[in-house]
Amino acid sequence: MYSGSSDGESHEAATQRKIPPVSSMLWVRNLRRYIGSGAGLGSEALMELETKRILLDIFKEKQQKSAEAGTIPSFYKKKPEEGSISHRVQKLAKYRFLKKQSDLLLNADDLDAMWVCLRENCVIDDATGAEKMNYEDFCHIASVCTEQIGPKCRRFFSPSNFMKFEKDESGRIAILPFYLYVMRTVSLTQARIDMSELDEDSDGFLQPHEMEAYIRGLIPNLAQLRDMPAAFVQMYCRIAAHKFSFFCDPHRRGKACIKKVLLSNCLQELMELHQESEEEVTDTEQAENWFSLTSAQRICDMFLALDKDMNGTLSKQELKEYADGTLTEIFIERVFDEHVRRCKIGAGSNREMDFDSFLDFVLALENKDTPEGLTYLFRCLDLNGRGFLTTADIHSLFRDVHQKWIEGGNYELCIEDVRDEIWDMVKPADPLRITLADLLACKQGGTVASMLIDVRGFWAHDNRENLLQEEEEPEEES
């Protein structure tokens, strides 16, 4: 007799012997032969086969290159060519991403609705009269805003955002700082989207012409620039964009990082022009704001007045007339040595300063206390290019200032005393030399630079106490 288990095993073995392998079937072999020739495929299937073949070739090529390169990683990726499929896909993906981010932003009506909601659901502080809210009010306002505006405002009402603001003894925050935070976040996000749309190669940087295009798009929305003459728009955009390049591209790579632009004081200064013209904006405030129309016209007029031969560039002799001729000759020489490109035709004596270099020059002198301005000036002060100043350098630099000081009818002074005073102001880490880091650390680097390059700057330092007293007297009278 046979057991049940042995009977089942023999049945399975018999079944396996009876069924031939798939590959041996005639219809399978014929179908494979038919498809392999490509004759029985539709256009879509042929395209799929061709795509797979191309991708396989690319993969094999990369494998071969990797094997030949050894262990050195790839550090350069070629950008897609204009009009290629990769370039078109990249542009489309960028457009869709920025469109999605833009749709998530609050518009002007949403911000107005949020402000109304905040005021209707806050409490008045009895002591100060300020409108405040505690965390329960904060959560309630979040629910109301979500119902009225939509879920896109929910991200502003997170616990971490509530903790960012100063709280009183009752754990309440003022609604105004919170609302200003929301407005600034929306404004910066919109600015980033606008800049990213202009970033042609999508590398997170803006080239000068892209920055100019961004500023040109802002002009209609800036109250103080709406009446700008159309003929001056291009020149204004060039002047305005150059300040972003000066402060956000310190290494002069020809492009400014978008993140750095957004966090810079330059953008904040530009946005100050949103103020309506009927508000009190003094001539002094307009002149101090580089992006004001008054300031841009002043710079153009200054360049045209210095350009005596009207060739579009400034020679050393012409630049010496800047600021009524108070700058020293050695400083002008050093500016041309360090910051003016050589002429294509001629030697160094034929070098002339173009308008872009002039903008750098003016920005450095008007922002001497900033790291960027002081870096520009330090290269001129460093007579031997060693990265530090010695007592001999200070003596050489101040000698021209001393000469102009005496020619102006001022009292006699000792150069060694001025040198010692500079050393006391800077307090360098190495008592024998002053570095750029020392000037930045002492917080008086701009004053020291003015003393060494401009007789008017030295006069202002020498009369600082009298000038301070004159500034305080009008305040007391008012």
XYZ file of C-alpha atoms in Angstrom:
478
model
C 0.000 0.000 0.000
C 0.973 3.548 -0.552
C 0.571 6.307 2.033
C -1.302 9.570 1.252
C 1.801 11.703 1.435
C 3.781 9.620 -1.010
C 0.841 9.655 -3.422
C 0.717 13.473 -3.348
C 4.458 13.783 -3.928
C 4.327 11.478 -6.938
C 1.396 13.491 -8.356
C 3.312 16.777 -8.053
C 6.372 15.219 -9.695
C 4.260 13.967 -12.573
C 2.718 17.429 -13.017
C 6.167 19.061 -13.150
C 7.268 16.614 -15.821
C 4.194 17.185 -17.988
C 4.376 21.087 -18.101
C 7.227 22.270 -20.373
C 9.132 25.469 -19.533
C 7.687 28.676 -20.941
C 10.757 29.441 -22.991
C 10.387 26.199 -24.899
C 6.880 26.955 -26.125
C 6.741 27.746 -29.836
C 4.359 30.724 -29.567
C 6.560 32.309 -26.903
C 9.645 31.994 -29.077
C 7.813 33.434 -32.098
C 6.420 36.368 -30.071
C 9.849 37.193 -28.671
C 11.363 37.064 -32.150
C 8.583 39.301 -33.491
C 8.878 41.922 -30.748
C 12.666 41.856 -30.797
C 12.674 43.024 -34.413
C 10.488 46.031 -33.479
C 8.066 45.287 -36.313
C 5.085 44.635 -34.017
C 5.515 47.649 -31.750
C 3.533 50.880 -31.851
C 5.136 54.328 -31.924
C 4.873 54.733 -28.122
C 6.498 51.386 -27.462
C 9.280 52.163 -29.943
C 9.863 55.486 -28.231
C 10.028 53.713 -24.865
C 12.581 51.257 -26.213
C 14.656 54.075 -27.699
C 14.530 56.003 -24.391
C 15.699 52.936 -22.468
C 18.523 52.409 -24.935
C 19.688 56.060 -24.604
C 19.497 55.965 -20.829
C 21.453 52.721 -20.787
C 24.141 54.249 -23.000
C 24.342 57.286 -20.694
C 24.594 55.037 -17.654
C 27.370 52.980 -19.228
C 29.242 56.141 -20.232
C 29.040 57.501 -16.663
C 30.200 54.171 -15.273
C 33.181 54.226 -17.625
C 34.072 57.817 -16.668
C 33.765 56.987 -12.966
C 36.061 54.012 -13.405
C 38.622 56.136 -15.240
C 38.389 58.986 -12.709
C 39.084 56.722 -9.775
C 38.047 58.101 -6.390
C 37.944 61.822 -7.355
C 34.309 63.011 -6.973
C 32.614 65.197 -9.539
C 32.716 68.852 -8.431
C 31.410 70.543 -11.593
C 28.072 69.971 -13.211
C 27.531 71.531 -16.596
C 24.407 73.660 -16.818
C 21.801 72.562 -19.372
C 22.062 74.255 -22.737
C 19.524 76.889 -23.736
C 16.538 75.261 -25.445
C 17.443 71.695 -24.419
C 14.889 69.375 -22.824
C 16.686 69.590 -19.482
C 16.579 73.384 -19.617
C 12.870 73.413 -20.460
C 12.021 70.921 -17.713
C 14.033 72.967 -15.217
C 12.226 76.183 -16.166
C 8.829 74.503 -15.973
C 9.576 72.950 -12.575
C 10.807 76.314 -11.273
C 7.725 78.101 -12.581
C 5.361 75.597 -10.938
C 7.237 75.691 -7.638
C 7.267 79.506 -7.473
C 3.592 79.621 -8.478
C 2.753 77.233 -5.640
C 4.747 79.315 -3.151
C 3.072 82.490 -4.372
C -0.394 80.975 -3.930
C 0.452 80.210 -0.285
C 1.222 83.880 0.470
C -1.224 86.234 2.162
C -2.381 89.098 -0.052
C -3.267 92.637 1.044
C -6.909 91.720 1.770
C -5.791 88.726 3.860
C -3.449 90.934 5.905
C -6.225 93.471 6.492
C -8.580 90.699 7.605
C -5.941 89.338 9.999
C -5.410 92.789 11.542
C -9.168 93.211 12.093
C -9.333 89.752 13.650
C -6.394 90.516 15.967
C -7.965 93.769 17.176
C -11.400 92.253 17.726
C -10.087 89.382 19.853
C -7.349 91.060 21.901
C -7.447 92.657 25.371
C -6.393 96.167 26.369
C -3.619 96.463 28.942
C -4.923 98.769 31.706
C -1.465 100.112 32.519
C -0.155 100.907 29.028
C -3.241 100.806 26.828
C -1.497 98.383 24.468
C -3.495 95.710 22.658
C -2.307 92.279 23.788
C -3.200 88.596 23.662
C -2.325 85.544 25.717
C -1.779 82.082 24.298
C -5.474 81.140 24.553
C -6.419 84.280 22.631
C -3.635 83.448 20.171
C -5.119 79.989 19.492
C -8.650 81.401 19.221
C -7.515 84.055 16.730
C -5.753 81.328 14.750
C -9.037 79.431 14.419
C -10.990 82.544 13.423
C -8.363 83.582 10.840
C -8.282 80.083 9.394
C -12.055 80.208 8.902
C -12.017 83.670 7.319
C -8.753 83.598 5.345
C -7.963 79.918 4.902
C -5.294 77.458 6.027
C -2.446 79.495 4.525
C -2.375 81.768 7.598
C -2.107 78.844 10.031
C 1.695 78.674 9.883
C 2.006 82.089 11.546
C 0.126 80.894 14.632
C 2.538 78.211 15.772
C 3.646 77.944 19.435
C 7.242 78.700 18.423
C 6.146 81.997 16.850
C 4.292 82.984 20.022
C 7.445 82.358 22.053
C 9.503 84.694 19.833
C 7.828 87.815 21.235
C 8.379 89.619 24.513
C 5.745 88.729 27.122
C 4.506 90.706 30.124
C 4.028 89.342 33.639
C 0.698 87.824 32.544
C 2.287 85.967 29.635
C 0.696 88.211 26.998
C 2.271 89.574 23.811
C 1.426 92.780 21.943
C -0.480 92.243 18.711
C 1.333 94.985 16.760
C 4.827 93.372 16.776
C 3.234 90.059 15.808
C 1.357 91.662 12.897
C 4.517 93.475 11.728
C 6.342 90.134 11.850
C 3.687 88.583 9.595
C 3.882 91.514 7.163
C 7.690 91.385 6.998
C 7.680 87.609 6.468
C 5.174 87.952 3.618
C 7.142 90.841 2.093
C 10.477 89.002 2.202
C 8.935 85.809 0.811
C 7.377 87.755 -2.056
C 10.717 89.447 -2.718
C 12.458 86.078 -2.804
C 9.893 84.724 -5.265
C 10.302 87.785 -7.503
C 14.104 87.506 -7.431
C 14.008 83.760 -8.096
C 11.852 84.365 -11.169
C 14.599 86.632 -12.535
C 17.374 84.152 -11.684
C 17.881 82.786 -15.183
C 20.241 79.919 -14.330
C 18.484 79.075 -11.018
C 21.706 79.058 -8.991
C 20.412 81.272 -6.163
C 22.416 84.313 -7.322
C 21.470 87.475 -9.199
C 23.734 89.006 -11.811
C 23.815 92.827 -12.116
C 21.365 92.945 -15.040
C 18.961 90.664 -13.133
C 19.185 92.910 -10.069
C 18.491 95.927 -12.262
C 15.407 94.175 -13.661
C 14.144 93.498 -10.128
C 14.552 97.166 -9.145
C 12.892 98.293 -12.378
C 9.854 96.184 -11.492
C 9.683 97.789 -8.029
C 9.702 101.414 -9.206
C 5.916 101.677 -9.897
C 5.205 100.439 -6.349
C 7.600 102.826 -4.572
C 5.799 106.075 -3.791
C 8.912 108.259 -3.891
C 9.998 106.958 -7.325
C 6.721 107.056 -9.261
C 7.454 110.457 -10.785
C 10.916 109.477 -11.994
C 11.612 110.680 -15.567
C 11.496 107.767 -17.986
C 14.876 108.764 -19.452
C 16.524 108.368 -16.036
C 15.110 104.909 -15.165
C 17.968 102.903 -16.702
C 20.648 104.993 -14.985
C 18.790 104.845 -11.673
C 18.538 101.041 -11.823
C 22.280 100.831 -12.529
C 23.134 103.048 -9.540
C 20.711 101.258 -7.207
C 21.799 97.753 -8.255
C 25.443 98.661 -7.698
C 24.935 99.100 -3.969
C 23.629 95.527 -3.747
C 26.711 94.356 -5.653
C 29.038 96.332 -3.368
C 27.611 94.940 -0.128
C 26.324 91.498 -1.178
C 29.165 90.529 -3.542
C 32.311 91.455 -1.562
C 34.509 89.045 -3.544
C 33.432 90.626 -6.848
C 32.263 87.396 -8.467
C 29.757 89.275 -10.585
C 26.672 87.939 -8.804
C 24.974 88.469 -5.429
C 23.434 85.712 -3.304
C 19.644 86.114 -3.092
C 19.591 85.116 0.583
C 22.233 87.713 1.395
C 20.306 90.369 -0.545
C 17.131 89.618 1.420
C 18.927 89.902 4.764
C 20.921 92.997 3.858
C 20.212 96.531 5.030
C 20.200 97.573 1.376
C 16.802 95.995 0.714
C 15.365 97.574 3.855
C 16.722 100.958 2.761
C 15.139 100.512 -0.678
C 11.774 99.587 0.838
C 11.778 102.822 2.860
C 10.814 104.537 -0.389
C 7.311 103.087 0.058
C 6.581 106.094 2.284
C 4.140 108.478 0.688
C 5.691 111.722 -0.519
C 3.236 113.799 1.489
C 4.773 112.494 4.682
C 7.602 114.548 6.070
C 10.772 113.309 4.395
C 13.512 115.899 4.727
C 16.111 116.632 2.055
C 18.775 115.301 4.414
C 16.989 111.955 4.782
C 16.574 111.698 1.011
C 20.254 112.482 0.443
C 21.308 109.865 3.002
C 19.230 107.161 1.334
C 21.294 105.858 -1.587
C 18.138 104.650 -3.366
C 16.308 107.983 -3.311
C 15.913 109.865 -6.572
C 17.712 112.843 -5.030
C 20.756 110.730 -4.186
C 20.929 109.093 -7.632
C 20.768 112.457 -9.369
C 23.418 113.845 -7.001
C 25.838 111.040 -7.917
C 25.257 111.547 -11.657
C 25.779 115.288 -11.352
C 28.934 114.701 -9.308
C 30.428 112.383 -11.944
C 29.563 114.752 -14.801
C 31.071 117.710 -12.923
C 34.343 115.820 -12.357
C 34.546 114.569 -15.951
C 36.062 117.738 -17.410
C 36.988 116.236 -20.789
C 33.568 114.494 -21.028
C 35.011 111.158 -22.138
C 32.918 109.093 -19.729
C 35.816 108.264 -17.381
C 37.795 110.056 -14.662
C 41.540 110.547 -14.626
C 43.553 110.892 -11.426
C 43.682 114.639 -11.869
C 39.903 114.823 -12.269
C 39.247 112.608 -9.257
C 41.421 114.842 -7.079
C 38.632 117.445 -7.267
C 36.248 115.083 -5.450
C 34.939 116.529 -2.140
C 36.460 119.930 -2.928
C 39.961 118.458 -3.201
C 40.289 117.407 0.451
C 41.462 113.852 -0.350
C 45.212 113.255 -0.339
C 47.200 112.558 -3.498
C 48.671 109.321 -2.143
C 45.164 107.998 -1.485
C 44.018 108.828 -5.028
C 47.114 107.043 -6.385
C 46.349 103.982 -4.271
C 42.701 103.942 -5.391
C 43.829 103.697 -9.006
C 46.422 101.057 -8.121
C 43.967 98.792 -6.288
C 40.515 99.413 -7.713
C 40.809 100.728 -11.278
C 41.370 98.330 -14.139
C 44.185 98.999 -16.572
C 43.406 100.503 -19.966
C 43.637 98.146 -22.933
C 45.889 100.524 -24.740
C 48.622 101.957 -22.607
C 50.374 101.740 -19.329
C 49.225 102.439 -15.811
C 49.457 106.202 -16.272
C 46.617 105.980 -18.819
C 44.246 104.212 -16.465
C 40.935 105.999 -15.919
C 38.026 105.313 -13.590
C 34.748 104.283 -15.221
C 31.311 104.946 -13.732
C 31.037 101.555 -11.989
C 34.419 102.043 -10.291
C 33.307 105.546 -9.304
C 30.204 104.088 -7.651
C 32.429 101.717 -5.646
C 34.601 104.668 -4.665
C 31.639 106.760 -3.457
C 30.044 103.834 -1.627
C 33.281 103.109 0.234
C 33.753 106.725 1.314
C 30.126 107.112 2.384
C 30.122 103.801 4.300
C 33.558 103.820 5.930
C 32.292 102.173 9.126
C 30.960 99.074 7.360
C 33.153 95.988 6.805
C 32.759 96.326 3.032
C 33.689 100.015 2.957
C 36.591 99.573 5.343
C 37.907 96.611 3.336
C 37.925 98.777 0.200
C 39.815 101.567 1.991
C 42.249 99.259 3.790
C 43.565 97.976 0.471
C 44.439 101.583 -0.364
C 46.031 102.229 3.039
C 48.128 99.052 2.837
C 50.899 100.679 0.795
C 52.996 97.529 0.411
C 50.202 94.966 0.137
C 51.333 93.064 3.239
C 47.964 92.883 4.977
C 48.932 95.247 7.805
C 49.982 98.846 8.512
C 53.176 99.810 10.300
C 54.178 103.101 11.916
C 56.054 103.939 8.702
C 52.836 103.466 6.672
C 50.897 105.725 9.031
C 53.625 108.359 8.775
C 53.615 108.219 4.954
C 49.841 108.404 4.728
C 49.407 111.252 7.200
C 52.195 113.342 5.688
C 49.862 114.477 2.858
C 47.074 115.211 5.339
C 49.519 117.278 7.407
C 50.544 119.266 4.331
C 46.917 120.097 3.429
C 46.265 120.899 7.096
C 49.046 123.510 7.185
C 48.052 124.924 3.780
C 44.578 125.485 5.232
C 45.983 127.829 7.850
C 45.603 125.496 10.834
C 47.961 125.179 13.787
C 51.150 123.120 13.604
C 50.860 119.545 14.769
C 53.244 116.637 15.345
C 52.816 113.625 13.061
C 54.218 111.310 15.759
C 51.496 112.434 18.186
C 48.783 111.645 15.649
C 50.363 108.264 14.969
C 50.361 107.434 18.696
C 46.729 108.560 18.976
C 45.744 106.222 16.139
C 47.512 103.357 17.885
C 45.619 104.150 21.098
C 42.306 104.239 19.216
C 42.854 100.900 17.479
C 44.666 98.967 20.236
C 45.968 96.340 17.775
C 46.540 92.756 18.862
C 50.138 93.067 17.666
C 51.585 96.343 19.023
C 53.809 96.716 15.936
C 51.158 96.466 13.206
C 47.496 97.261 12.501
C 45.433 94.778 10.503
C 42.001 95.037 8.942
C 40.648 92.837 11.736
C 42.009 95.346 14.289
C 40.235 98.229 12.541
C 36.963 96.307 12.444
C 37.252 95.238 16.083
C 37.996 98.706 17.495
C 34.725 100.150 16.051
C 36.625 103.294 15.033
C 38.067 102.032 11.751
C 36.096 104.538 9.690
C 37.382 107.442 11.774
C 40.979 106.229 11.468
C 40.624 105.854 7.695
C 39.183 109.390 7.418
C 42.110 110.803 9.405
C 44.602 109.213 7.000
C 43.005 110.041 3.636
C 40.984 113.249 4.068
C 42.006 116.513 5.710
C 38.330 117.247 6.350
C 38.030 113.904 8.144
C 40.987 114.764 10.358
C 39.487 118.209 11.076
C 36.203 116.560 12.123
C 38.089 114.262 14.506
C 40.155 117.112 15.919
C 37.006 119.187 16.543
C 34.751 116.305 17.597
C 33.923 117.804 21.002
C 32.862 121.156 19.526
C 30.813 119.425 16.818
C 29.089 117.251 19.419
C 28.237 120.315 21.469
C 26.773 122.069 18.411
C 24.574 119.025 17.706
C 23.274 118.964 21.283
C 22.357 122.689 21.431
C 19.586 122.561 18.763
C 18.074 119.527 20.527
C 17.906 121.454 23.817
C 16.286 124.448 22.096
C 13.657 122.279 20.443
